[in-house]
Coordinates of C-alpha atoms in Angstrom, one line a residue:
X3 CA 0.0 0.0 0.0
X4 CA 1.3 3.6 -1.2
X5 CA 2.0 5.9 1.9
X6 CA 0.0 8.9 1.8
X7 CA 2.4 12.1 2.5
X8 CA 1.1 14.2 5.3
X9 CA 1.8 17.9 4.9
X10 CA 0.9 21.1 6.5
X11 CA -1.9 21.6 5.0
X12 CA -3.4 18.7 5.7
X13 CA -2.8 19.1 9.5
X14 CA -4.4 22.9 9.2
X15 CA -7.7 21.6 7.9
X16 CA -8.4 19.1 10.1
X17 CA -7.7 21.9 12.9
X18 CA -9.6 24.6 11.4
X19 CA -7.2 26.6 11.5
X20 CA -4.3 28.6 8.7
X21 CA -1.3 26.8 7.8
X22 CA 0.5 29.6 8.9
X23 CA -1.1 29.2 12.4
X24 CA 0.0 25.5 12.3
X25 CA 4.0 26.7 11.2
X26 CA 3.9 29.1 14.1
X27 CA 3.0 27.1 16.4
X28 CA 4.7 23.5 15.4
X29 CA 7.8 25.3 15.4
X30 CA 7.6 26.9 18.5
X31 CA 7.6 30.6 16.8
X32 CA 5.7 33.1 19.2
X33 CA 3.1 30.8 20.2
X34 CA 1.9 33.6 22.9
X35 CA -0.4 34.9 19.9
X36 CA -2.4 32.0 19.8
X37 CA -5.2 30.4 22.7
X38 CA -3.9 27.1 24.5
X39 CA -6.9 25.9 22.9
X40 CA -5.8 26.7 19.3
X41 CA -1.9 25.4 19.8
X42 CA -3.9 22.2 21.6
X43 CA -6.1 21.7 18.2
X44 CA -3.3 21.6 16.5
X45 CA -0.6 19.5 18.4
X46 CA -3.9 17.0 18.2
X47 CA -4.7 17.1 14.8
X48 CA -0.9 16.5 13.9
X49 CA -0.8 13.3 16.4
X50 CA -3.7 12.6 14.8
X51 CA -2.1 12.4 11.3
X52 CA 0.9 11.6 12.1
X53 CA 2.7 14.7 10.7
X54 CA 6.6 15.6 11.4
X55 CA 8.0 18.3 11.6
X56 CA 10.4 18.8 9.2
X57 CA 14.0 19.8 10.3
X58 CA 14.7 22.4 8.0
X59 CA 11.7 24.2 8.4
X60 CA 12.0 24.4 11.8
X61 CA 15.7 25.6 11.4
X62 CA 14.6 28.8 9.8
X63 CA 12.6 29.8 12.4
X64 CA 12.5 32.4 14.8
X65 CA 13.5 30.6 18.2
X66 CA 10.9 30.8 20.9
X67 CA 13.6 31.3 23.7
X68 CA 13.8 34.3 25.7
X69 CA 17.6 35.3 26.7
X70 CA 18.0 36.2 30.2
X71 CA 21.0 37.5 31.6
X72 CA 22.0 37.4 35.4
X73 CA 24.9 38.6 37.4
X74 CA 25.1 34.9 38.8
X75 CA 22.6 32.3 39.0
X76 CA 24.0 30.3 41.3
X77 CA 23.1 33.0 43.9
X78 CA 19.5 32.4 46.0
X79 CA 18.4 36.5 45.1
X80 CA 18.2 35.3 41.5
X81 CA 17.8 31.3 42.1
X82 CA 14.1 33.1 43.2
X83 CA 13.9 35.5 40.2
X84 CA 14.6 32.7 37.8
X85 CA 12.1 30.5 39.1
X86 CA 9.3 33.1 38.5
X87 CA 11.0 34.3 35.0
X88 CA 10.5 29.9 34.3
X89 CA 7.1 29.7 35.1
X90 CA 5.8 33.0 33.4
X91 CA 7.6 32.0 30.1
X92 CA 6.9 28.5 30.1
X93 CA 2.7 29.4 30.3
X94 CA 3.2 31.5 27.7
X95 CA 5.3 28.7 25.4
X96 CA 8.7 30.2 25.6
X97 CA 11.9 28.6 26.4
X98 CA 14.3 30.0 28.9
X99 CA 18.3 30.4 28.6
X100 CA 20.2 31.4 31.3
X101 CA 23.7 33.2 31.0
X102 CA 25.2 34.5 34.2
X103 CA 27.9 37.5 33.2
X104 CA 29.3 37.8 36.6
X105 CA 28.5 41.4 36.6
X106 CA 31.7 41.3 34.0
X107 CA 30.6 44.1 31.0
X108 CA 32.4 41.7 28.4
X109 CA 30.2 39.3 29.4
X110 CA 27.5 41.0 29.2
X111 CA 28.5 42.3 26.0
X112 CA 29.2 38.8 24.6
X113 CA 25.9 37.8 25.6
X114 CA 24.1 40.3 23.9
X115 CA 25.7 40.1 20.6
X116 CA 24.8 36.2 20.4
X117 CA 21.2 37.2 21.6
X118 CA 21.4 39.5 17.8
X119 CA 23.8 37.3 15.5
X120 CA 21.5 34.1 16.6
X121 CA 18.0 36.3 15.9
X122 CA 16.6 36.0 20.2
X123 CA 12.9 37.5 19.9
X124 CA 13.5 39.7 23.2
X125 CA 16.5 40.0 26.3
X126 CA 15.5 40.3 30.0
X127 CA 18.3 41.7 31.9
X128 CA 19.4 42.2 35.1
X129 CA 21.2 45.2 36.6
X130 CA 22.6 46.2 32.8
X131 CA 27.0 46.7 33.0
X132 CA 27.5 48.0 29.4
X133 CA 25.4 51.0 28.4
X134 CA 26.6 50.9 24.6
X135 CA 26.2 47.2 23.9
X136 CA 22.7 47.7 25.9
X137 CA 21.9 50.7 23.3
X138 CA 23.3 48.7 20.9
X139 CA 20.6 45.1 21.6
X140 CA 18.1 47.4 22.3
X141 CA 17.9 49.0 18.6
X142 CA 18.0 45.6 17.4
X143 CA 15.5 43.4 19.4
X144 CA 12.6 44.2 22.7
X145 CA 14.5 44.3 26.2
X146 CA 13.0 44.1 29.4
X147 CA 15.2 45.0 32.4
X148 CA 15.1 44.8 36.3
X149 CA 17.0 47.2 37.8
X150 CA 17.2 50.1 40.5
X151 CA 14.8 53.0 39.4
X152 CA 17.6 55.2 39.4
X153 CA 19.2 53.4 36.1
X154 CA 18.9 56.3 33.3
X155 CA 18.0 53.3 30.9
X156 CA 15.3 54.2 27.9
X157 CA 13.5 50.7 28.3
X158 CA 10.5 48.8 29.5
X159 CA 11.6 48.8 33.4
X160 CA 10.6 46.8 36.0
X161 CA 12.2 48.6 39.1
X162 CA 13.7 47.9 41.8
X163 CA 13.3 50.5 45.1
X164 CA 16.2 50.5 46.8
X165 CA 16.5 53.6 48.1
X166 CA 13.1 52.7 50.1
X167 CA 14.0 49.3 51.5
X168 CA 18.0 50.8 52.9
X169 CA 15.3 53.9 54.6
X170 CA 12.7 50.4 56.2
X171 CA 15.5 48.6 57.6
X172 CA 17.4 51.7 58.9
X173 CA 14.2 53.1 60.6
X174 CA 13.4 49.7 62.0
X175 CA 16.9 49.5 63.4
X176 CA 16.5 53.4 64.9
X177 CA 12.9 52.6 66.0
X178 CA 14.5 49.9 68.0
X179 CA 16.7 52.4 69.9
X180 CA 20.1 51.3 68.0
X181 CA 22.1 54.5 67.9
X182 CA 26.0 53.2 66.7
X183 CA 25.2 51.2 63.7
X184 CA 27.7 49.7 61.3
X185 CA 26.8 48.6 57.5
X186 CA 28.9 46.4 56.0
X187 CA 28.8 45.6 51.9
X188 CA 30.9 44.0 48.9
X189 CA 32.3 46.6 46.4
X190 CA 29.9 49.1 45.1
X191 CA 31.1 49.6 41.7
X192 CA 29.8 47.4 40.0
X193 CA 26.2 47.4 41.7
X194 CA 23.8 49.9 41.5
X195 CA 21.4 48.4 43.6
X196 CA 23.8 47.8 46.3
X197 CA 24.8 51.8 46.1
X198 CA 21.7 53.0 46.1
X199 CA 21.0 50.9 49.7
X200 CA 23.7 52.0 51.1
X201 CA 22.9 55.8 50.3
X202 CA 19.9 55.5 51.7
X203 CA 20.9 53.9 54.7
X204 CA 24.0 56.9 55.3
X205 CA 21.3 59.3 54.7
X206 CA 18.9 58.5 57.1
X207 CA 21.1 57.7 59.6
X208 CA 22.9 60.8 59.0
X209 CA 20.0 63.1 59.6
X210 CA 19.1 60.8 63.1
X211 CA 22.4 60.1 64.2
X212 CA 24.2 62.6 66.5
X213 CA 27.4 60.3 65.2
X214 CA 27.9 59.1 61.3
X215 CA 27.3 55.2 60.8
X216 CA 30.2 53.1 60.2
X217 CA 30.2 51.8 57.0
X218 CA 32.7 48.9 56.4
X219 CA 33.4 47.5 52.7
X220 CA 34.8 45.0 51.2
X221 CA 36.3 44.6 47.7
X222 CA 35.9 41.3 45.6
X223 CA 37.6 39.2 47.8
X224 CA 37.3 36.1 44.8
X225 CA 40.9 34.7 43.7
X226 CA 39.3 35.0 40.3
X227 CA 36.3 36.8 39.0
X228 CA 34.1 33.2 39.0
X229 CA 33.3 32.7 42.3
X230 CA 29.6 32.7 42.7
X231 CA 27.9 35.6 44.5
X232 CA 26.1 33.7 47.3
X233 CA 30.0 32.4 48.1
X234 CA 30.8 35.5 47.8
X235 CA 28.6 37.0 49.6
X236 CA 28.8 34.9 52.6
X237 CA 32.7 34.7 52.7
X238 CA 32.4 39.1 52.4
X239 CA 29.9 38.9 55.5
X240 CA 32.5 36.6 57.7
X241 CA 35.8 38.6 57.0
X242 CA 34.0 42.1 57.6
X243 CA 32.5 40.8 61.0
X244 CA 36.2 40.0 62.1
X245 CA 37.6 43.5 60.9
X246 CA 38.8 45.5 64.2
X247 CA 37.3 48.8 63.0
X248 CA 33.8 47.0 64.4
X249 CA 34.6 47.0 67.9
X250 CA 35.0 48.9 70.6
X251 CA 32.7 51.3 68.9
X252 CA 29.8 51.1 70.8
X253 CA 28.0 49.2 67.7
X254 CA 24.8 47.7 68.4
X255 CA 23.2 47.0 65.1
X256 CA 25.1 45.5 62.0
X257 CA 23.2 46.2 58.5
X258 CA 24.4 43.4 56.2
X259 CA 23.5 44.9 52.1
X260 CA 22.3 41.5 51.3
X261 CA 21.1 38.0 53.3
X262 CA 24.2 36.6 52.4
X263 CA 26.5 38.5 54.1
X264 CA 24.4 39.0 56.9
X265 CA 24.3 34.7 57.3
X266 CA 28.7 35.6 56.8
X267 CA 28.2 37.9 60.0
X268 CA 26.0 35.8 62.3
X269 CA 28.3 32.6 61.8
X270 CA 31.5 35.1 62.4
X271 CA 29.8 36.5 65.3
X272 CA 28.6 33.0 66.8
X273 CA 32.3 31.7 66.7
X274 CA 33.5 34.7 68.8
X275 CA 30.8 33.8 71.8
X276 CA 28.7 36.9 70.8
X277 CA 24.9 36.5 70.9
X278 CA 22.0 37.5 68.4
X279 CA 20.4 39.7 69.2
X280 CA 20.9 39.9 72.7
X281 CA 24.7 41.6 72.0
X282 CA 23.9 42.9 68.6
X283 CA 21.5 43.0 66.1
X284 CA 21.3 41.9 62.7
X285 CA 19.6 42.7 59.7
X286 CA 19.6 42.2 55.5
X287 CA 18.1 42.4 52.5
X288 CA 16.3 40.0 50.1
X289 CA 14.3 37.9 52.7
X290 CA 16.0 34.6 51.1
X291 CA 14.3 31.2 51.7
X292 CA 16.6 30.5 54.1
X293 CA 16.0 33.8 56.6
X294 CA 12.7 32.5 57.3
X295 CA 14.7 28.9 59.0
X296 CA 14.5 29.3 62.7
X297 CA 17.9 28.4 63.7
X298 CA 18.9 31.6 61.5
X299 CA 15.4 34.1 61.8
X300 CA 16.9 37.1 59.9
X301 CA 14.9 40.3 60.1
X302 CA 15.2 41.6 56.3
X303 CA 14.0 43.7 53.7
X304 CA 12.0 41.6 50.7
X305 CA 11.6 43.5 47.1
X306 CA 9.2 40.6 46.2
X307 CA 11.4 39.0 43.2
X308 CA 9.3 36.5 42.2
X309 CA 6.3 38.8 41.2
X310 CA 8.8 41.6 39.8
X311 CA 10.5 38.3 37.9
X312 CA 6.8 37.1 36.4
X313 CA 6.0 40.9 35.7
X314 CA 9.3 41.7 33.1
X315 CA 8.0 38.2 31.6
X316 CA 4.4 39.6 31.0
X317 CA 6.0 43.0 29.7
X318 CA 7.5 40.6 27.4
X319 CA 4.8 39.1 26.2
X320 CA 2.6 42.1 25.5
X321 CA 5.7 43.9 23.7
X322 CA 6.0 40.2 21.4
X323 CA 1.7 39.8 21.0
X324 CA 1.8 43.9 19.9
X325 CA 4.9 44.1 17.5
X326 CA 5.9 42.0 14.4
X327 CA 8.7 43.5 14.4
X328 CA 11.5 46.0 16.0
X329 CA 10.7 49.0 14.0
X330 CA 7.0 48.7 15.3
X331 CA 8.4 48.8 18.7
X332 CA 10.4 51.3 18.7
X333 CA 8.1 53.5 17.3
X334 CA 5.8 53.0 19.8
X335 CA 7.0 55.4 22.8
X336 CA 5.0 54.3 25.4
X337 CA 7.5 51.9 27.6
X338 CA 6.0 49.8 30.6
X339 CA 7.0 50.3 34.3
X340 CA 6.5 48.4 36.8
X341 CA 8.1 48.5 40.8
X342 CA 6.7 47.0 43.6
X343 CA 6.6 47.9 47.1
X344 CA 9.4 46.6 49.3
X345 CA 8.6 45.2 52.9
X346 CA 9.8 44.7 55.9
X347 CA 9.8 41.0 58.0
X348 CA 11.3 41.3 61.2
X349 CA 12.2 38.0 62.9
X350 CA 14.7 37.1 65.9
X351 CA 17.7 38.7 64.9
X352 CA 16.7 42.9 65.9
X353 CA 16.0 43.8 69.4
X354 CA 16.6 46.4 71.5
X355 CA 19.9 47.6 72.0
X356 CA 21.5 46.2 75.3
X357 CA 22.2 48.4 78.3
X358 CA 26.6 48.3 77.4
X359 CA 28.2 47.5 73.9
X360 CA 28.7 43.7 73.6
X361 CA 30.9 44.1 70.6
X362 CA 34.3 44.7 72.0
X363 CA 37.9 43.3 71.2
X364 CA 38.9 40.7 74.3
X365 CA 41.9 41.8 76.1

């Protein structure tokens, strides 16, 4: 018996639908346009026949995967953001891929160029390094970014309000009665978010603070530029807690810029016999997973990143279902904004101050 050659066509009538529908959506090209009914109809009518897609149509394609670029995605801040960014583009019948740049602009840059040379339908980016190859992706291709609201970027934004979670955790910490407060941070030259923090932190504290805070950094203490943030992080947190600048200061409250380093300070601090928050207090920023654990209960200062992750997705998706192509986008001005409202959890590790300052060198 002669075997009957299934073709597109074929597959698009018995689904009531175009054969252009059916091309879209066999090969995966910016199936967002279409119901999960329609791309169901027409997965089922192809079973139904039989029908393969063939390679080299699929090949000339537009891929359905979304770049998104990280500073490190080995770190918990963005092992959250990712798993909202997952979800988000996977119900919308994207593919994800995930390159970390290590906050490294040549990365970034490298990154960027691929996303163009290999035709990406749309970037989301974290905390952009390289203004010019930015400029340069964004004239070619839709990018959504998530970064401080202070970034002078000309892009669909969702933004992050740092300078409102540094002013909730310092006027926790002052509503407490802590008066000598230290903040200790990585480098801030290659973080915007961090910076902004710790300018608002100095400020406030500097207009309620008959003394200025102590602010202790730390530069990227990595033997080379690839050691992941959250090991980072945490390593930064336990060298600053030992630094002698900390004691014998009358410091009662120790701002850590990110959950991280404050776990980094809290082990430090445990090894030298020196109780949370009975001696000192401790807080951070990002209310990671692991804050919430009882045996660590770290007061912090939550920007939501799931739901600011699944919102740069859905900007996304609008930007792809409106425009068929980048000269449509650009002409549109109107970009998308989107920031959400820090908050405040406060668990075991803030207290009142204690009557003397626990945090002095041993003689």
């Amino acid at each position: 018996m002669k075997r009957v050659n299934v073709t597109m066509q074929d597959v698009a009538k018995l689904a009531n639908v175009s054969q252009t529908t059916v091309s879209l959506i066999l090969n995966h090209n910016n199936r967002s346009k279409f119901s999960q009914e329609t791309i169901n109809r027409v997965y089922n009518a192809a079973k139904q026949l039989n029908y393969k897609v063939k390679k080299s149509a699929a090949s000339h394609s537009k891929p359905s995967t979304i770049m998104v670029l990280t500073s490190n995605g080995s770190n918990p801040y963005y092992t959250s953001m990712i798993s909202g960014i997952e979800e988000t583009c996977y119900n919308n019948g994207y593919n994800v891929i995930y390159c970390c740049t290590y906050r490294k602009q040549e990365n970034e840059r490298m990154y960027l160029e691929m996303a163009i040379k290999d035709n990406y339908p749309c970037i989301l980016l974290t905390s952009p390094q390289d203004r010019s190859a930015f400029e340069q992706a964004a004239s070619h291709l839709p990018i959504v970014t998530i970064c401080d609201k202070t970034a002078a970027i000309q892009t669909d934004m969702v933004e992050l309000n740092n300078h409102l979670m540094g002013q909730l955790a310092a006027k926790h910490l002052y509503d407490l009665g802590h008066r000598n407060i230290a903040i200790l941070t990585t480098s801030l030259d290659r973080s915007v978010n961090r910076l902004e923090r710790v300018k608002s932190l100095t400020s406030f504290f500097k207009q309620h603070l008959h003394n200025d805070c102590l602010v202790l950094c730390v530069d990227n203490i990595a033997p080379t530029g690839y050691v992941t943030d959250s090991l980072n992080d945490y390593h930064a947190g336990y060298l600053l807690a030992r630094n002698s600048k900390l004691y014998n200061n009358g410091i009662t409250a120790i701002v850590g810029i990110s959950d991280m380093l404050a776990y980094g300070v809290m082990d430090c601090l445990s090894e030298r016999g020196i109780s949370i928050p009975e001696d000192v207090s401790v807080i951070g920023f990002d209310n990671l997973f692991y804050s919430r654990l009882n045996g660590i209960s770290l007061t912090t200062v939550e920007q939501h990143n799931e739901l600011l992750a699944k919102s740069a997705v859905e900007i996304l998706m609008q930007k792809l279902k409106a425009f068929t192509s980048i000269t449509d986008y650009h002409r549109n001005s109107h970009r998308f904004k989107v920031e959400c409202q820090p908050q405040l959890y406060v668990r075991k590790s803030t207290a009142p101050p204690p009557k003397e300052c626990r945090l002095i060198t041993s003689t």
